[in-house]
């Protein structure tokens, strides 16, 4: 957040500090910190089957402490940490939830939220929120982003989780997978013919 100053006698609008434009003198930045610093899209593309997010963790907490959930809709305000953890029961339009099964690293951690989208449904985006360890969150409101829209992620059409592919076994293949960071826990790799 940028911090700006308005001096009423020199305000641009001439009406004191009543307009946003009156606050033109930048005096610094405000950093608001909690259990998490930020939630951003991963370099790995999100599809109808999986949304991948980078969670910048300040206070790691315990194993299973960091979690993310996705919904097909935004809300009036951000869900509580408990609502996020009980996504399928507490959040309308819940598409999925994931929890980091080990103690998070301080700094960036990648979480893959498996999405359950009914076959034939055309979903363009998902709204994602993450929370830190509830044991370190006395208010129960440690969700980022702290808005009703959360992190809006465009969903690309990708392989459907219910589709089977033919495989060639025993053929040599060189492959490099990049990500920063790269979390392959519970992940699969499929190579499909481009359409």
C-alpha atoms as a PDB file:
ATOM      1  CA  UNK A   1       0.000   0.000   0.000  1.00  0.00           C
ATOM      2  CA  UNK A   2       1.255   3.490  -0.767  1.00  0.00           C
ATOM      3  CA  UNK A   3       0.913   6.128   1.941  1.00  0.00           C
ATOM      4  CA  UNK A   4       0.099   9.620   0.665  1.00  0.00           C
ATOM      5  CA  UNK A   5      -0.297  12.917   2.497  1.00  0.00           C
ATOM      6  CA  UNK A   6      -2.768  15.746   1.993  1.00  0.00           C
ATOM      7  CA  UNK A   7      -2.257  19.170   3.532  1.00  0.00           C
ATOM      8  CA  UNK A   8      -5.698  20.819   3.539  1.00  0.00           C
ATOM      9  CA  UNK A   9      -4.442  24.322   2.777  1.00  0.00           C
ATOM     10  CA  UNK A  10      -2.676  23.169  -0.407  1.00  0.00           C
ATOM     11  CA  UNK A  11      -5.165  20.519  -1.579  1.00  0.00           C
ATOM     12  CA  UNK A  12      -5.628  20.334  -5.358  1.00  0.00           C
ATOM     13  CA  UNK A  13      -9.429  20.381  -5.187  1.00  0.00           C
ATOM     14  CA  UNK A  14      -9.558  23.517  -3.045  1.00  0.00           C
ATOM     15  CA  UNK A  15     -12.003  21.764  -0.703  1.00  0.00           C
ATOM     16  CA  UNK A  16      -9.560  20.455   1.866  1.00  0.00           C
ATOM     17  CA  UNK A  17      -8.761  16.753   1.718  1.00  0.00           C
ATOM     18  CA  UNK A  18     -12.040  15.593   0.199  1.00  0.00           C
ATOM     19  CA  UNK A  19     -10.842  14.053  -3.094  1.00  0.00           C
ATOM     20  CA  UNK A  20      -8.443  11.169  -3.765  1.00  0.00           C
ATOM     21  CA  UNK A  21      -6.375  13.469  -5.964  1.00  0.00           C
ATOM     22  CA  UNK A  22      -5.727  15.723  -2.932  1.00  0.00           C
ATOM     23  CA  UNK A  23      -3.464  13.021  -1.515  1.00  0.00           C
ATOM     24  CA  UNK A  24      -0.655  13.597  -4.004  1.00  0.00           C
ATOM     25  CA  UNK A  25       2.410  13.688  -1.784  1.00  0.00           C
ATOM     26  CA  UNK A  26       3.864  10.202  -1.430  1.00  0.00           C
ATOM     27  CA  UNK A  27       5.392   9.722   2.018  1.00  0.00           C
ATOM     28  CA  UNK A  28       6.137   5.996   2.043  1.00  0.00           C
ATOM     29  CA  UNK A  29       4.683   2.530   1.885  1.00  0.00           C
ATOM     30  CA  UNK A  30       2.680   0.477   4.340  1.00  0.00           C
ATOM     31  CA  UNK A  31       3.350  -3.238   4.581  1.00  0.00           C
ATOM     32  CA  UNK A  32       0.627  -5.234   6.311  1.00  0.00           C
ATOM     33  CA  UNK A  33       1.849  -8.639   7.428  1.00  0.00           C
ATOM     34  CA  UNK A  34       0.227 -11.664   8.975  1.00  0.00           C
ATOM     35  CA  UNK A  35       0.747 -15.387   8.541  1.00  0.00           C
ATOM     36  CA  UNK A  36       0.916 -15.012   4.759  1.00  0.00           C
ATOM     37  CA  UNK A  37       2.422 -12.167   2.745  1.00  0.00           C
ATOM     38  CA  UNK A  38       0.825 -12.823  -0.628  1.00  0.00           C
ATOM     39  CA  UNK A  39      -1.033 -15.257  -2.874  1.00  0.00           C
ATOM     40  CA  UNK A  40      -0.211 -15.058  -6.581  1.00  0.00           C
ATOM     41  CA  UNK A  41      -0.676 -17.262  -9.652  1.00  0.00           C
ATOM     42  CA  UNK A  42       2.053 -19.844 -10.217  1.00  0.00           C
ATOM     43  CA  UNK A  43       4.079 -20.019 -13.418  1.00  0.00           C
ATOM     44  CA  UNK A  44       2.287 -23.323 -13.999  1.00  0.00           C
ATOM     45  CA  UNK A  45      -0.948 -22.687 -15.923  1.00  0.00           C
ATOM     46  CA  UNK A  46      -4.269 -23.303 -14.206  1.00  0.00           C
ATOM     47  CA  UNK A  47      -6.786 -25.538 -15.971  1.00  0.00           C
ATOM     48  CA  UNK A  48     -10.276 -26.834 -15.319  1.00  0.00           C
ATOM     49  CA  UNK A  49      -8.610 -29.645 -13.365  1.00  0.00           C
ATOM     50  CA  UNK A  50      -6.079 -27.717 -11.230  1.00  0.00           C
ATOM     51  CA  UNK A  51      -5.343 -24.175 -10.026  1.00  0.00           C
ATOM     52  CA  UNK A  52      -1.717 -23.568  -9.009  1.00  0.00           C
ATOM     53  CA  UNK A  53      -0.834 -20.713  -6.651  1.00  0.00           C
ATOM     54  CA  UNK A  54       2.297 -19.363  -4.992  1.00  0.00           C
ATOM     55  CA  UNK A  55       1.801 -18.624  -1.305  1.00  0.00           C
ATOM     56  CA  UNK A  56       4.408 -16.399   0.330  1.00  0.00           C
ATOM     57  CA  UNK A  57       4.469 -17.643   3.944  1.00  0.00           C
ATOM     58  CA  UNK A  58       5.708 -15.501   6.839  1.00  0.00           C
ATOM     59  CA  UNK A  59       4.776 -17.787   9.779  1.00  0.00           C
ATOM     60  CA  UNK A  60       4.938 -21.445   8.626  1.00  0.00           C
ATOM     61  CA  UNK A  61       3.083 -23.087  11.517  1.00  0.00           C
ATOM     62  CA  UNK A  62       2.601 -26.885  11.517  1.00  0.00           C
ATOM     63  CA  UNK A  63       2.303 -29.522   8.834  1.00  0.00           C
ATOM     64  CA  UNK A  64      -1.087 -29.225   7.096  1.00  0.00           C
ATOM     65  CA  UNK A  65      -1.205 -25.590   8.307  1.00  0.00           C
ATOM     66  CA  UNK A  66      -1.280 -23.765   4.962  1.00  0.00           C
ATOM     67  CA  UNK A  67      -4.362 -24.344   2.825  1.00  0.00           C
ATOM     68  CA  UNK A  68      -6.023 -22.923  -0.297  1.00  0.00           C
ATOM     69  CA  UNK A  69      -9.557 -23.300  -1.639  1.00  0.00           C
ATOM     70  CA  UNK A  70     -11.329 -22.241  -4.822  1.00  0.00           C
ATOM     71  CA  UNK A  71     -14.905 -21.265  -5.621  1.00  0.00           C
ATOM     72  CA  UNK A  72     -16.730 -20.592  -8.858  1.00  0.00           C
ATOM     73  CA  UNK A  73     -17.995 -17.289  -7.454  1.00  0.00           C
ATOM     74  CA  UNK A  74     -16.931 -14.238  -5.513  1.00  0.00           C
ATOM     75  CA  UNK A  75     -18.477 -13.203  -2.199  1.00  0.00           C
ATOM     76  CA  UNK A  76     -19.392  -9.999  -0.414  1.00  0.00           C
ATOM     77  CA  UNK A  77     -16.339 -10.472   1.823  1.00  0.00           C
ATOM     78  CA  UNK A  78     -13.465 -12.933   2.089  1.00  0.00           C
ATOM     79  CA  UNK A  79     -14.375 -16.277   3.677  1.00  0.00           C
ATOM     80  CA  UNK A  80     -13.098 -17.019   7.169  1.00  0.00           C
ATOM     81  CA  UNK A  81     -10.170 -19.388   7.612  1.00  0.00           C
ATOM     82  CA  UNK A  82     -12.541 -22.025   9.013  1.00  0.00           C
ATOM     83  CA  UNK A  83     -14.912 -21.664   6.040  1.00  0.00           C
ATOM     84  CA  UNK A  84     -11.967 -22.120   3.726  1.00  0.00           C
ATOM     85  CA  UNK A  85     -10.889 -25.296   5.536  1.00  0.00           C
ATOM     86  CA  UNK A  86     -14.425 -26.705   5.296  1.00  0.00           C
ATOM     87  CA  UNK A  87     -14.910 -25.434   1.757  1.00  0.00           C
ATOM     88  CA  UNK A  88     -17.325 -28.122   0.536  1.00  0.00           C
ATOM     89  CA  UNK A  89     -19.657 -27.536   3.504  1.00  0.00           C
ATOM     90  CA  UNK A  90     -19.191 -23.795   4.061  1.00  0.00           C
ATOM     91  CA  UNK A  91     -18.382 -22.027   0.777  1.00  0.00           C
ATOM     92  CA  UNK A  92     -20.998 -21.776  -1.973  1.00  0.00           C
ATOM     93  CA  UNK A  93     -19.617 -22.943  -5.306  1.00  0.00           C
ATOM     94  CA  UNK A  94     -16.601 -24.675  -3.732  1.00  0.00           C
ATOM     95  CA  UNK A  95     -14.496 -26.228  -6.478  1.00  0.00           C
ATOM     96  CA  UNK A  96     -11.805 -27.742  -4.284  1.00  0.00           C
ATOM     97  CA  UNK A  97      -9.372 -27.399  -1.406  1.00  0.00           C
ATOM     98  CA  UNK A  98      -5.795 -28.439  -0.754  1.00  0.00           C
ATOM     99  CA  UNK A  99      -3.528 -28.349   2.287  1.00  0.00           C
ATOM    100  CA  UNK A 100       0.247 -28.453   2.285  1.00  0.00           C
ATOM    101  CA  UNK A 101       0.946 -31.843   3.937  1.00  0.00           C
ATOM    102  CA  UNK A 102       4.293 -30.753   5.377  1.00  0.00           C
ATOM    103  CA  UNK A 103       5.386 -27.697   7.331  1.00  0.00           C
ATOM    104  CA  UNK A 104       5.510 -24.783   4.908  1.00  0.00           C
ATOM    105  CA  UNK A 105       8.819 -23.124   4.137  1.00  0.00           C
ATOM    106  CA  UNK A 106       9.163 -19.473   5.041  1.00  0.00           C
ATOM    107  CA  UNK A 107       8.882 -17.725   1.670  1.00  0.00           C
ATOM    108  CA  UNK A 108       7.218 -19.049  -1.469  1.00  0.00           C
ATOM    109  CA  UNK A 109       5.389 -22.394  -1.445  1.00  0.00           C
ATOM    110  CA  UNK A 110       3.364 -23.753  -4.352  1.00  0.00           C
ATOM    111  CA  UNK A 111      -0.050 -25.281  -3.764  1.00  0.00           C
ATOM    112  CA  UNK A 112      -2.105 -27.099  -6.384  1.00  0.00           C
ATOM    113  CA  UNK A 113      -5.858 -26.898  -5.791  1.00  0.00           C
ATOM    114  CA  UNK A 114      -7.615 -29.820  -7.525  1.00  0.00           C
ATOM    115  CA  UNK A 115     -10.834 -28.497  -9.064  1.00  0.00           C
ATOM    116  CA  UNK A 116     -14.024 -30.492  -9.383  1.00  0.00           C
ATOM    117  CA  UNK A 117     -15.888 -29.101 -12.376  1.00  0.00           C
ATOM    118  CA  UNK A 118     -18.825 -31.113 -13.681  1.00  0.00           C
ATOM    119  CA  UNK A 119     -18.403 -32.438 -17.200  1.00  0.00           C
ATOM    120  CA  UNK A 120     -19.892 -30.085 -19.775  1.00  0.00           C
ATOM    121  CA  UNK A 121     -19.675 -27.005 -17.513  1.00  0.00           C
ATOM    122  CA  UNK A 122     -17.830 -24.096 -19.126  1.00  0.00           C
ATOM    123  CA  UNK A 123     -15.992 -22.354 -16.318  1.00  0.00           C
ATOM    124  CA  UNK A 124     -13.781 -19.414 -17.297  1.00  0.00           C
ATOM    125  CA  UNK A 125     -12.308 -18.510 -13.910  1.00  0.00           C
ATOM    126  CA  UNK A 126     -11.982 -19.516 -10.286  1.00  0.00           C
ATOM    127  CA  UNK A 127     -11.665 -17.415  -7.141  1.00  0.00           C
ATOM    128  CA  UNK A 128      -8.908 -18.662  -4.818  1.00  0.00           C
ATOM    129  CA  UNK A 129      -8.126 -17.852  -1.185  1.00  0.00           C
ATOM    130  CA  UNK A 130      -5.425 -19.233   1.111  1.00  0.00           C
ATOM    131  CA  UNK A 131      -4.998 -19.300   4.873  1.00  0.00           C
ATOM    132  CA  UNK A 132      -2.174 -19.851   7.304  1.00  0.00           C
ATOM    133  CA  UNK A 133      -2.146 -22.209  10.293  1.00  0.00           C
ATOM    134  CA  UNK A 134      -5.327 -21.742  12.374  1.00  0.00           C
ATOM    135  CA  UNK A 135      -3.296 -22.336  15.562  1.00  0.00           C
ATOM    136  CA  UNK A 136      -1.539 -19.029  14.807  1.00  0.00           C
ATOM    137  CA  UNK A 137      -4.721 -17.184  13.797  1.00  0.00           C
ATOM    138  CA  UNK A 138      -6.715 -16.197  16.900  1.00  0.00           C
ATOM    139  CA  UNK A 139      -9.238 -14.112  14.917  1.00  0.00           C
ATOM    140  CA  UNK A 140     -10.071 -16.877  12.434  1.00  0.00           C
ATOM    141  CA  UNK A 141      -9.669 -14.322   9.626  1.00  0.00           C
ATOM    142  CA  UNK A 142      -6.214 -14.981   8.199  1.00  0.00           C
ATOM    143  CA  UNK A 143      -7.278 -15.441   4.577  1.00  0.00           C
ATOM    144  CA  UNK A 144      -5.464 -13.854   1.653  1.00  0.00           C
ATOM    145  CA  UNK A 145      -6.421 -12.098  -0.483  1.00  0.00           C
ATOM    146  CA  UNK A 146      -8.657 -10.410   2.117  1.00  0.00           C
ATOM    147  CA  UNK A 147     -11.339  -9.527  -0.438  1.00  0.00           C
ATOM    148  CA  UNK A 148     -14.566 -11.117  -1.596  1.00  0.00           C
ATOM    149  CA  UNK A 149     -13.162 -11.735  -5.066  1.00  0.00           C
ATOM    150  CA  UNK A 150      -9.996 -13.437  -3.811  1.00  0.00           C
ATOM    151  CA  UNK A 151      -7.368 -14.204  -6.441  1.00  0.00           C
ATOM    152  CA  UNK A 152      -9.243 -14.453  -9.729  1.00  0.00           C
ATOM    153  CA  UNK A 153      -7.561 -17.055 -11.897  1.00  0.00           C
ATOM    154  CA  UNK A 154      -8.305 -17.656 -15.556  1.00  0.00           C
ATOM    155  CA  UNK A 155      -8.802 -21.348 -16.229  1.00  0.00           C
ATOM    156  CA  UNK A 156      -7.477 -22.812 -19.452  1.00  0.00           C
ATOM    157  CA  UNK A 157      -9.067 -25.814 -21.043  1.00  0.00           C
ATOM    158  CA  UNK A 158      -6.751 -28.697 -20.246  1.00  0.00           C
ATOM    159  CA  UNK A 159      -6.948 -32.449 -20.026  1.00  0.00           C
ATOM    160  CA  UNK A 160     -10.120 -33.558 -18.293  1.00  0.00           C
ATOM    161  CA  UNK A 161      -9.339 -35.574 -15.143  1.00  0.00           C
ATOM    162  CA  UNK A 162     -11.831 -38.261 -16.254  1.00  0.00           C
ATOM    163  CA  UNK A 163     -10.234 -38.835 -19.693  1.00  0.00           C
ATOM    164  CA  UNK A 164      -7.879 -41.779 -20.301  1.00  0.00           C
ATOM    165  CA  UNK A 165      -4.942 -41.566 -22.709  1.00  0.00           C
ATOM    166  CA  UNK A 166      -3.042 -44.299 -24.538  1.00  0.00           C
ATOM    167  CA  UNK A 167       0.579 -44.571 -23.421  1.00  0.00           C
ATOM    168  CA  UNK A 168       3.821 -45.747 -25.002  1.00  0.00           C
ATOM    169  CA  UNK A 169       5.892 -47.675 -22.468  1.00  0.00           C
ATOM    170  CA  UNK A 170       9.640 -48.232 -22.696  1.00  0.00           C
ATOM    171  CA  UNK A 171      10.363 -45.455 -25.209  1.00  0.00           C
ATOM    172  CA  UNK A 172      13.259 -43.129 -24.241  1.00  0.00           C
ATOM    173  CA  UNK A 173      12.278 -39.560 -23.496  1.00  0.00           C
ATOM    174  CA  UNK A 174      14.135 -36.523 -22.192  1.00  0.00           C
ATOM    175  CA  UNK A 175      11.997 -34.091 -20.271  1.00  0.00           C
ATOM    176  CA  UNK A 176      12.563 -31.003 -18.153  1.00  0.00           C
ATOM    177  CA  UNK A 177       9.851 -29.484 -15.952  1.00  0.00           C
ATOM    178  CA  UNK A 178      10.420 -25.933 -14.728  1.00  0.00           C
ATOM    179  CA  UNK A 179       8.743 -24.029 -11.924  1.00  0.00           C
ATOM    180  CA  UNK A 180       9.820 -21.626  -9.261  1.00  0.00           C
ATOM    181  CA  UNK A 181       9.212 -23.234  -6.829  1.00  0.00           C
ATOM    182  CA  UNK A 182       8.143 -26.625  -8.190  1.00  0.00           C
ATOM    183  CA  UNK A 183       5.901 -28.841  -6.074  1.00  0.00           C
ATOM    184  CA  UNK A 184       5.309 -32.238  -7.636  1.00  0.00           C
ATOM    185  CA  UNK A 185       3.628 -33.792  -4.593  1.00  0.00           C
ATOM    186  CA  UNK A 186       0.646 -35.781  -5.834  1.00  0.00           C
ATOM    187  CA  UNK A 187       1.255 -34.659  -9.406  1.00  0.00           C
ATOM    188  CA  UNK A 188       1.144 -36.602 -12.647  1.00  0.00           C
ATOM    189  CA  UNK A 189       2.645 -35.892 -16.010  1.00  0.00           C
ATOM    190  CA  UNK A 190       0.766 -36.680 -19.207  1.00  0.00           C
ATOM    191  CA  UNK A 191       1.930 -35.882 -22.687  1.00  0.00           C
ATOM    192  CA  UNK A 192      -0.940 -35.431 -25.122  1.00  0.00           C
ATOM    193  CA  UNK A 193      -1.060 -34.761 -28.842  1.00  0.00           C
ATOM    194  CA  UNK A 194      -1.802 -31.049 -29.428  1.00  0.00           C
ATOM    195  CA  UNK A 195      -5.224 -30.355 -30.872  1.00  0.00           C
END
